[in-house]
Coordinates of C-alpha atoms in Angstrom, one line a residue:
M23 CA -19.5 -7.1 -2.9
A24 CA -18.8 -6.9 0.9
D25 CA -20.5 -4.4 2.9
T26 CA -17.6 -2.7 4.4
K27 CA -17.7 -0.2 7.0
R28 CA -14.1 1.9 8.9
E29 CA -14.4 1.0 12.6
I30 CA -12.6 3.8 14.5
E31 CA -11.7 2.7 18.5
R32 CA -9.8 2.0 21.3
K33 CA -10.2 -1.1 23.5
Y34 CA -9.7 -0.6 27.0
E35 CA -8.2 -3.2 30.7
A36 CA -10.4 -4.0 32.8
T37 CA -11.4 -7.0 35.8
D38 CA -15.4 -8.6 37.2
A39 CA -14.6 -5.2 39.6
T40 CA -14.5 -2.0 36.9
R41 CA -17.3 0.1 37.0
L42 CA -17.8 2.5 34.3
P43 CA -17.3 5.9 35.7
D44 CA -20.7 7.9 34.4
L45 CA -19.2 9.1 31.1
S46 CA -23.0 11.2 30.7
R47 CA -20.3 13.7 31.9
V48 CA -17.8 13.8 28.6
A49 CA -17.8 17.3 26.6
G50 CA -20.4 16.5 24.0
V51 CA -22.2 13.8 25.6
A52 CA -25.9 14.5 26.9
R53 CA -26.9 11.0 27.3
A54 CA -25.2 7.4 28.3
V55 CA -28.3 5.1 27.3
P56 CA -28.7 1.3 28.7
K57 CA -28.9 -0.7 25.3
G58 CA -28.3 -4.1 27.4
V59 CA -25.7 -7.7 27.4
T60 CA -25.9 -9.2 24.5
E61 CA -24.3 -13.0 23.4
L62 CA -21.8 -13.2 21.1
D63 CA -20.4 -16.5 19.3
A64 CA -17.4 -16.1 17.5
V65 CA -15.1 -18.8 15.6
Y66 CA -11.5 -17.0 14.5
Y67 CA -10.6 -18.6 10.6
D68 CA -6.9 -18.3 10.2
T69 CA -4.1 -21.1 8.7
P70 CA -1.7 -23.9 10.1
G71 CA 0.9 -20.7 10.6
L72 CA -1.2 -17.8 11.6
R73 CA -1.0 -15.9 8.4
L74 CA -3.7 -13.6 8.3
A75 CA -2.7 -13.2 12.3
A76 CA 0.8 -12.7 11.3
D77 CA -0.7 -9.0 9.0
S78 CA -3.0 -8.6 11.7
L79 CA -5.8 -9.8 9.9
T80 CA -9.2 -10.5 11.1
L81 CA -11.2 -12.8 9.7
R82 CA -14.7 -14.2 11.9
R83 CA -17.5 -16.1 11.7
R84 CA -20.2 -14.8 14.4
T85 CA -23.3 -14.8 15.7
G86 CA -25.3 -12.8 17.8
G87 CA -26.6 -8.6 17.7
A88 CA -27.2 -7.3 14.8
D89 CA -24.3 -8.3 13.0
E90 CA -23.7 -11.5 13.1
G91 CA -21.8 -13.0 10.1
W92 CA -18.9 -13.2 8.6
H93 CA -16.7 -11.2 9.9
L94 CA -12.7 -10.0 7.7
K95 CA -10.8 -7.1 9.0
F96 CA -8.0 -4.8 7.4
P97 CA -5.5 -2.9 9.7
V98 CA -5.5 0.9 8.5
A99 CA -3.5 2.6 11.5
T100 CA -3.8 2.2 14.8
G101 CA -7.1 1.9 16.5
I102 CA -8.4 1.7 13.3
R103 CA -9.5 -0.4 10.5
D104 CA -12.4 -2.1 7.3
E105 CA -14.6 -3.7 8.5
L106 CA -16.3 -6.5 5.6
H107 CA -19.6 -7.8 6.4
E108 CA -21.3 -10.9 4.2
P109 CA -24.2 -12.4 5.8
L110 CA -24.3 -15.6 8.1
G111 CA -23.1 -19.4 6.6
D112 CA -21.5 -22.3 6.8
T113 CA -18.5 -22.0 4.3
L114 CA -16.4 -18.8 3.7
P115 CA -17.4 -16.5 1.6
P116 CA -16.6 -15.5 -2.1
S117 CA -16.1 -12.5 -2.3
F118 CA -14.5 -13.0 1.1
A119 CA -12.1 -16.2 0.7
A120 CA -10.5 -13.0 -3.4
L121 CA -9.6 -10.7 -0.4
L122 CA -7.1 -13.1 0.9
R123 CA -6.3 -14.9 -2.0
S124 CA -2.4 -13.1 -1.8
R125 CA -1.7 -14.0 1.5
L126 CA -3.5 -17.8 1.5
R127 CA -2.5 -19.0 -1.8
H128 CA -2.9 -22.9 -1.4
D129 CA -4.0 -22.5 1.8
E130 CA -7.1 -23.1 3.4
V131 CA -8.7 -21.8 6.6
T132 CA -9.6 -23.8 9.9
P133 CA -10.5 -22.7 12.7
V134 CA -8.0 -21.6 15.9
V135 CA -10.1 -19.7 18.4
R136 CA -13.9 -19.3 19.8
L137 CA -14.7 -16.7 21.9
L138 CA -17.6 -15.9 23.9
S139 CA -18.9 -12.8 25.2
S140 CA -21.0 -11.3 27.4
R141 CA -21.6 -7.4 26.2
D142 CA -22.5 -4.5 27.9
V143 CA -23.4 -1.9 26.4
Q144 CA -24.9 1.3 26.6
H145 CA -24.9 4.6 23.8
L146 CA -23.0 8.0 24.3
T147 CA -25.5 10.1 22.1
D148 CA -25.7 14.1 21.7
A149 CA -28.0 16.3 22.6
D150 CA -30.3 15.7 19.7
G151 CA -30.4 12.1 20.3
T152 CA -27.2 11.5 17.6
L153 CA -25.1 8.1 18.1
L154 CA -21.2 9.5 19.0
A155 CA -20.3 6.4 20.7
E156 CA -20.8 2.6 21.4
V157 CA -19.4 1.8 24.9
S158 CA -19.2 -1.9 26.0
V159 CA -18.1 -3.7 28.5
D160 CA -17.6 -7.9 27.5
T161 CA -16.1 -9.8 29.5
V162 CA -14.6 -12.7 27.3
L163 CA -13.8 -16.7 27.4
A164 CA -11.6 -17.8 25.1
E165 CA -10.9 -20.9 23.6
R166 CA -7.7 -22.1 20.9
L167 CA -9.2 -24.6 19.1
A168 CA -6.0 -25.8 16.5
G169 CA -1.8 -25.1 16.8
E170 CA 0.1 -24.5 20.1
G171 CA -2.5 -24.6 22.8
S172 CA -4.8 -25.9 21.3
G173 CA -7.3 -26.6 24.2
T174 CA -6.2 -23.8 26.6
T175 CA -8.3 -21.6 27.2
A176 CA -8.2 -17.1 28.7
T177 CA -10.5 -14.9 30.8
W178 CA -10.0 -11.9 30.5
T179 CA -12.2 -8.4 30.6
E180 CA -12.1 -5.8 28.1
I181 CA -13.7 -2.0 27.3
E182 CA -14.6 -1.3 23.7
V183 CA -15.4 2.5 22.5
E184 CA -16.5 2.7 19.3
L185 CA -16.7 5.7 17.5
A186 CA -20.3 6.3 14.9
D187 CA -19.8 6.3 12.0
D188 CA -18.7 9.8 10.4
G189 CA -18.3 10.6 14.0
D190 CA -15.2 13.0 14.9
P191 CA -12.3 11.1 16.1
A192 CA -11.3 13.1 18.6
F193 CA -14.2 12.6 21.0
L194 CA -12.4 8.8 21.8
D195 CA -10.1 11.6 23.1
A196 CA -12.2 12.8 25.1
V197 CA -14.4 9.5 26.3
E198 CA -11.0 7.6 27.2
K199 CA -9.3 11.5 29.7
R200 CA -12.3 10.8 31.9
L201 CA -11.9 6.7 31.3
R202 CA -8.9 7.7 32.8
K203 CA -9.3 9.7 35.8
A204 CA -11.2 7.1 36.6
G205 CA -8.4 4.3 36.5
V206 CA -9.0 2.6 33.3
C207 CA -6.0 2.8 31.3
P208 CA -5.9 1.5 27.8
S209 CA -5.0 -2.2 26.4
G210 CA -2.0 -4.1 26.1
S211 CA -3.5 -6.4 23.1
S212 CA -5.1 -3.9 19.3
S213 CA -7.8 -7.4 19.0
K214 CA -9.2 -9.7 21.5
L215 CA -8.2 -12.4 18.6
A216 CA -4.2 -11.4 19.2
R217 CA -5.5 -11.7 23.4
A218 CA -6.7 -15.0 22.7
L219 CA -3.6 -16.2 21.4
A220 CA -1.3 -14.8 23.5
E221 CA -2.7 -16.3 26.4
T222 CA -3.5 -19.2 24.8
T223 CA -0.3 -20.8 23.4
P224 CA 3.1 -21.8 26.4
V225 CA 5.0 -19.5 27.2
R226 CA 9.0 -21.0 25.7
K227 CA 11.7 -20.1 28.3
K228 CA 13.6 -17.9 27.6
K229 CA 17.4 -18.6 27.0
Q230 CA 20.3 -17.2 28.9
G231 CA 22.9 -14.8 28.0
K232 CA 22.7 -11.6 24.9
K233 CA 20.6 -11.9 22.4
L234 CA 21.3 -9.6 19.0
A235 CA 17.6 -8.3 17.7
E236 CA 17.0 -10.3 15.1
D237 CA 16.1 -9.4 11.7
E238 CA 19.1 -6.8 12.2
P239 CA 21.4 -5.7 8.8
R240 CA 24.6 -5.5 8.7
T241 CA 25.9 -7.7 5.7
A242 CA 25.3 -5.1 2.6
G243 CA 22.8 -9.0 1.9
D244 CA 20.9 -8.3 5.0
H245 CA 19.9 -4.5 3.3
V246 CA 19.4 -5.8 0.4
L247 CA 16.7 -8.2 1.2
A248 CA 15.2 -6.5 3.4
Y249 CA 14.0 -4.0 0.8
V250 CA 13.6 -7.5 -1.2
R251 CA 11.4 -8.5 1.7
E252 CA 9.0 -4.8 2.4
Q253 CA 8.2 -4.6 -1.8
I254 CA 7.4 -8.4 -1.6
R255 CA 5.3 -7.5 1.2
T256 CA 3.3 -4.5 -0.3
I257 CA 2.9 -6.0 -3.5
V258 CA 1.3 -8.9 -1.1
E259 CA -0.6 -6.5 1.2
R260 CA -1.7 -4.1 -1.9
D261 CA -3.8 -7.2 -3.5
P262 CA -7.0 -7.1 -1.6
A263 CA -6.5 -3.7 -1.9
V264 CA -6.7 -3.4 -5.5
R265 CA -8.6 -5.9 -5.8
R266 CA -11.5 -3.4 -3.1
D267 CA -10.8 -0.7 -5.9
L268 CA -9.1 1.6 -3.1
P269 CA -7.0 4.9 -4.5
D270 CA -5.0 4.4 -5.3
S271 CA -3.7 1.0 -5.1
V272 CA -2.9 0.0 -8.8
H273 CA -0.8 2.2 -8.2
K274 CA 1.2 1.7 -5.4
M275 CA 1.6 -2.0 -6.0
R276 CA 2.8 -1.7 -9.8
V277 CA 5.7 0.7 -7.3
A278 CA 6.4 -1.8 -5.1
T279 CA 7.0 -4.5 -8.0
R280 CA 9.0 -2.4 -10.0
R281 CA 11.1 -1.2 -7.0
L282 CA 11.8 -4.8 -6.3
R283 CA 12.3 -5.7 -10.0
S284 CA 14.4 -2.1 -9.8
A285 CA 16.1 -3.9 -7.3
F286 CA 17.1 -7.4 -9.1
K287 CA 18.9 -4.8 -11.6
T288 CA 21.0 -3.1 -9.0
Y289 CA 21.8 -5.0 -6.6
R290 CA 23.2 -7.9 -8.6
K291 CA 26.6 -8.6 -7.4
I292 CA 24.2 -9.1 -4.1
L293 CA 21.2 -11.4 -5.7
D294 CA 22.6 -14.2 -8.4
R295 CA 20.6 -12.9 -11.8
G296 CA 20.7 -16.3 -13.0
V297 CA 18.0 -17.8 -10.2
T298 CA 16.7 -13.0 -10.4
D299 CA 16.2 -12.1 -14.0
P300 CA 13.2 -15.1 -14.6
V301 CA 11.6 -13.6 -11.7
G302 CA 12.2 -10.2 -12.5
A303 CA 10.9 -11.0 -16.4
E304 CA 7.6 -12.2 -14.0
L305 CA 7.2 -8.8 -12.1
K306 CA 7.9 -6.4 -15.5
W307 CA 4.5 -8.6 -16.9
L308 CA 2.5 -7.7 -14.2
A309 CA 3.3 -4.3 -13.8
G310 CA 2.8 -4.0 -17.3
E311 CA -0.9 -6.0 -16.5
L312 CA -1.2 -2.9 -13.2
G313 CA -1.2 -0.4 -16.1
V314 CA -2.7 -0.1 -18.6
D315 CA -6.0 1.5 -16.2
R316 CA -2.8 3.1 -13.2
D317 CA -2.0 5.1 -17.4
Q318 CA -5.1 6.1 -18.7
E319 CA -6.2 7.2 -15.0
V320 CA -3.0 9.6 -14.8
L321 CA -3.9 11.0 -18.7
D322 CA -7.6 11.6 -18.2
E323 CA -6.5 13.7 -14.5
R324 CA -4.2 15.8 -16.5
L325 CA -6.1 16.2 -19.4
A326 CA -9.0 17.3 -17.1
G327 CA -7.3 19.5 -15.5
R328 CA -6.3 21.3 -18.4
I329 CA -9.6 21.7 -19.3
D330 CA -10.8 22.5 -16.2
A331 CA -7.7 25.3 -15.8
L332 CA -9.1 27.1 -19.3
P333 CA -11.8 30.4 -18.9
T334 CA -15.0 29.0 -19.7
T335 CA -14.9 31.3 -23.0
L336 CA -11.7 28.9 -24.1
A337 CA -13.6 25.5 -23.3
L338 CA -15.9 25.3 -27.3
G339 CA -17.2 21.8 -27.9
P340 CA -18.5 18.8 -25.8
V341 CA -14.4 18.7 -25.6
R342 CA -15.4 17.4 -20.8
G343 CA -18.3 15.6 -22.8
R344 CA -15.2 13.6 -25.6
L345 CA -12.6 13.7 -23.3
Q346 CA -14.9 10.6 -21.0
V347 CA -16.3 8.9 -24.1
W348 CA -13.0 8.2 -25.5
S349 CA -11.7 7.6 -21.3
A350 CA -14.8 5.1 -21.5
A351 CA -13.9 3.5 -24.4
R352 CA -10.3 3.3 -24.0
R353 CA -11.0 1.6 -20.1
T354 CA -13.6 -0.9 -20.9
G355 CA -12.6 -4.6 -19.2
S356 CA -9.6 -2.7 -17.3
R357 CA -10.8 -3.3 -14.2
R358 CA -11.7 -6.2 -14.4
R359 CA -8.8 -7.6 -16.4
I360 CA -6.8 -6.8 -13.7
I361 CA -8.5 -9.0 -11.6
D362 CA -8.4 -12.1 -13.6
V363 CA -5.1 -11.5 -14.0
L364 CA -4.6 -11.0 -9.6
D365 CA -7.1 -14.0 -10.5
G366 CA -4.8 -16.2 -12.5
K367 CA -2.0 -20.0 -11.4
R368 CA 0.4 -16.5 -13.3
Y369 CA 0.2 -14.4 -10.6
L370 CA -0.5 -16.6 -8.3
D371 CA 2.7 -18.7 -9.0
L372 CA 4.8 -15.8 -8.9
L373 CA 3.8 -15.2 -5.6
D374 CA 4.6 -18.1 -4.3
T375 CA 8.4 -18.1 -6.0
L376 CA 8.7 -15.0 -3.8
D377 CA 7.7 -16.0 -1.3
A378 CA 10.9 -18.8 -2.1
L379 CA 13.4 -16.0 -2.8
A380 CA 12.3 -14.5 0.5
A381 CA 13.0 -17.2 2.8
D382 CA 16.4 -18.9 0.5
P383 CA 18.6 -15.8 -1.3
P384 CA 20.8 -16.7 -3.9
L385 CA 23.3 -14.9 -2.6
R386 CA 27.0 -14.3 -4.3
P387 CA 30.5 -13.9 -2.4
A388 CA 29.2 -9.7 -2.2
A389 CA 26.5 -10.3 0.0
S390 CA 28.8 -10.5 3.0
R391 CA 30.7 -7.0 2.5
A392 CA 29.5 -4.6 5.2
P393 CA 27.2 -1.8 3.3
G394 CA 29.5 0.8 4.0
R395 CA 31.7 -0.6 1.0
A396 CA 29.3 -2.7 -1.3
L397 CA 26.2 -0.6 -1.9
P398 CA 28.0 2.1 -3.3
R399 CA 28.9 0.5 -5.8
A400 CA 26.0 -0.7 -6.6
V401 CA 24.5 3.0 -6.4
L402 CA 26.4 4.6 -8.4
K403 CA 26.9 2.2 -11.6
D404 CA 23.7 3.1 -11.4
Y405 CA 24.1 6.9 -11.5
E406 CA 26.8 6.0 -13.9
R407 CA 24.3 5.2 -16.2
L408 CA 21.6 7.8 -15.4
A409 CA 24.6 9.8 -16.4
R410 CA 25.1 8.4 -19.8
R411 CA 21.0 8.6 -20.7
M412 CA 21.5 12.1 -20.2
D413 CA 24.4 13.3 -22.6
H414 CA 22.7 11.0 -25.2
A415 CA 19.4 13.0 -23.8
L416 CA 20.8 16.4 -23.9
E417 CA 22.6 15.9 -27.2
H418 CA 20.1 16.1 -29.7
P419 CA 17.7 19.4 -30.6
P420 CA 14.1 19.1 -29.5
G421 CA 12.6 16.8 -31.0
P422 CA 10.7 12.4 -31.1
E423 CA 14.4 11.5 -31.1
R424 CA 15.6 13.9 -28.4
D425 CA 12.2 12.5 -26.5
T426 CA 12.9 9.2 -26.9
A427 CA 16.3 10.2 -25.2
M428 CA 14.8 11.4 -22.7
H429 CA 11.9 8.7 -21.6
E430 CA 15.2 6.5 -22.0
A431 CA 16.6 9.0 -19.4
R432 CA 13.6 8.9 -17.2
K433 CA 13.4 5.0 -16.2
A434 CA 17.4 5.5 -15.4
A435 CA 16.7 8.7 -13.2
K436 CA 14.1 6.4 -11.3
R437 CA 16.5 2.4 -11.2
A438 CA 19.4 5.0 -9.3
R439 CA 16.6 6.8 -7.1
Y440 CA 15.5 3.9 -6.3
A441 CA 19.2 2.6 -5.8
G442 CA 19.6 5.2 -3.3
E443 CA 15.7 4.3 -1.4
A444 CA 17.2 1.3 -1.2
A445 CA 20.7 1.8 -0.4
R446 CA 19.5 4.8 2.7
P447 CA 18.9 2.2 5.6
A448 CA 22.7 1.4 5.9
L449 CA 24.1 4.9 4.3
G450 CA 21.9 7.4 6.3
R451 CA 22.0 10.9 5.3
P452 CA 24.0 10.8 1.6
A453 CA 21.7 8.1 -0.1
K454 CA 19.1 10.1 1.5
R455 CA 19.9 13.0 -0.5
F456 CA 20.9 11.6 -3.2
A457 CA 18.1 9.1 -3.6
K458 CA 16.2 13.3 -3.4
R459 CA 18.0 14.5 -6.0
M460 CA 17.4 11.6 -8.6
K461 CA 13.4 11.5 -7.8
G462 CA 14.1 15.8 -9.1
V463 CA 15.3 14.2 -12.7
Q464 CA 13.1 11.7 -12.9
S465 CA 10.0 14.3 -11.7
L466 CA 11.3 16.3 -14.6
L467 CA 11.4 13.8 -16.9
G468 CA 8.5 12.6 -16.4
D469 CA 6.4 15.0 -16.0
H470 CA 8.1 16.1 -20.3
Q471 CA 7.5 11.9 -21.1
D472 CA 3.7 12.7 -19.8
S473 CA 3.7 15.9 -22.0
V474 CA 5.2 13.3 -25.3
V475 CA 2.0 10.9 -24.5
A476 CA -0.5 13.6 -23.6
R477 CA 0.1 15.5 -27.5
E478 CA -0.8 12.3 -28.4
A479 CA -3.3 12.0 -26.4
L480 CA -4.7 15.5 -27.5
R481 CA -4.4 14.3 -31.3
T482 CA -6.3 11.4 -31.8
L483 CA -9.0 13.5 -29.9
A484 CA -8.7 17.1 -32.5
V485 CA -8.9 13.5 -35.2
Q486 CA -12.0 12.8 -34.0
A487 CA -13.6 15.7 -32.6
H488 CA -13.2 17.1 -36.3
A489 CA -14.8 13.5 -38.1
A490 CA -18.3 14.6 -35.7
G491 CA -18.0 17.9 -37.2
E492 CA -17.2 19.3 -34.2
T493 CA -14.5 22.3 -33.4
T494 CA -11.1 21.0 -32.8
F495 CA -10.3 25.2 -31.3
T496 CA -9.5 23.6 -27.7
W497 CA -8.4 20.3 -28.8
G498 CA -5.7 22.8 -30.6
L499 CA -4.8 24.7 -27.7
L500 CA -4.6 21.8 -25.5
Y501 CA -1.3 20.6 -27.4
G502 CA -0.5 23.9 -27.4
H503 CA 0.1 23.4 -23.8
E504 CA 1.7 20.8 -23.7
E505 CA 4.3 21.4 -26.6
A506 CA 5.0 24.6 -23.6
T507 CA 5.1 21.9 -21.1
A508 CA 7.5 19.7 -22.6
D509 CA 9.8 23.2 -23.5
R510 CA 10.0 24.2 -21.0
R511 CA 11.3 20.7 -19.0
E512 CA 14.0 20.9 -21.8
R513 CA 14.7 24.4 -20.7
E514 CA 15.5 22.9 -16.6
L515 CA 16.7 19.7 -17.6
P516 CA 20.3 21.2 -17.1
E517 CA 20.5 22.5 -14.6
V518 CA 18.5 20.5 -12.3
W519 CA 20.9 17.9 -14.0
A520 CA 23.5 19.7 -12.5
R521 CA 22.1 19.9 -9.2
A522 CA 22.0 15.5 -9.3
S523 CA 25.8 15.0 -11.3
D524 CA 27.6 17.4 -8.4
P525 CA 30.5 15.4 -7.6
V526 CA 29.8 15.8 -3.2
L527 CA 27.0 12.8 -3.0
R528 CA 28.9 10.6 -4.9
A529 CA 32.0 11.3 -2.7
D530 CA 29.5 11.4 1.0
L531 CA 27.9 8.0 -0.9
R532 CA 31.7 6.6 -0.7
Q533 CA 32.5 7.3 2.6

């Protein structure tokens, strides 16, 4: 796996005449230590359509400096990126190719920009000599190697302030205050690559006349497509995070697949089901594959939390060890399986299909209607579906049949919530309130279902403990706790549902 570091930096405009102020006067800085000038030669790679740049990703091969090699940067937040490093070589490292697969698909990356930088560096250190930040003045020559403006060059000077590892981001505020006092202003570009592309792309003449904002949703179809495209982007963007095993990445990718599949069902009067149903089936497959690991993770956290909450006098026997062994056995190979799925043809074909659907959506006549007419109808149909399932669940006495009915109601509540969230940009506060109430129902039903699953797991653990000659007291106690939780949720459900089924919520959506 590539080496990774969190890069937190700020960029500032400069000219050949710009001189850094004395940064040793910044609070907390004892010395500003000159480190000399380094010559850097970086070639940036992208697809012919600059797909990586469009997503603010940076892929480069750089010589010179202490960290020469291949670098891949993923945006985290403004001024913050995760930078991955692989040793210098002539070809794209396989680990980077895998992390970029959801973007590249069948495309090859080629050189698009070359940057020659002369970097004058100084280190800001505290009284103990600990590095606080690295400050560099970079004189840059950029050459466009491919695409529009090929052969064009641009030059500029900029200042970078990069926080040291584990540094306090507030320190950058203090440095910036000092730079601003000296007349140094923040850069308008997020990266050298972005600036190079902007300054080497030919400027087109703007057409005369008033132009409406691009991609501004107007019709019901516009709003649904905006939501659909957002979920597709999320799936593509979460792919590298899943491969890197980042926290919550599998969950977020799985939720996007569910939201997308739900949108196809909810807005079937806007998007042709003849096209979306087969895509939805593939999304269900992907969500299922991602869920193998996620569902076990959720269950592990629930059971471990139950054990931790017990007084030590009630945690009899090797309960934590048995839980870990049981969980490990169930998760064996699941991580490898997810990567195999993401590397497989079926998944990549799905991404291609989603791109094609977003580019050429199968719109039905209702898509051209005003959002205030078409969207509420679709949302309320999902509500009616939930209401039928809730009535069915509430009419059953406690027991397995009610458990199953409540689980089906939970899935309907989730779909109604997603429908409201998708309609929120068009319908505003009424859709927001509706989605919030549906989320409350979903959360309660979800906790109930989690208790059902937890009880099945606890029974299995008790059987295994008994077979090994261990006491089963604690497992039985935890089983009782889960029964009590399910009972509380069932008693709370009528009140939560009464709030969610308030006729005023539905009337507001229709207005």
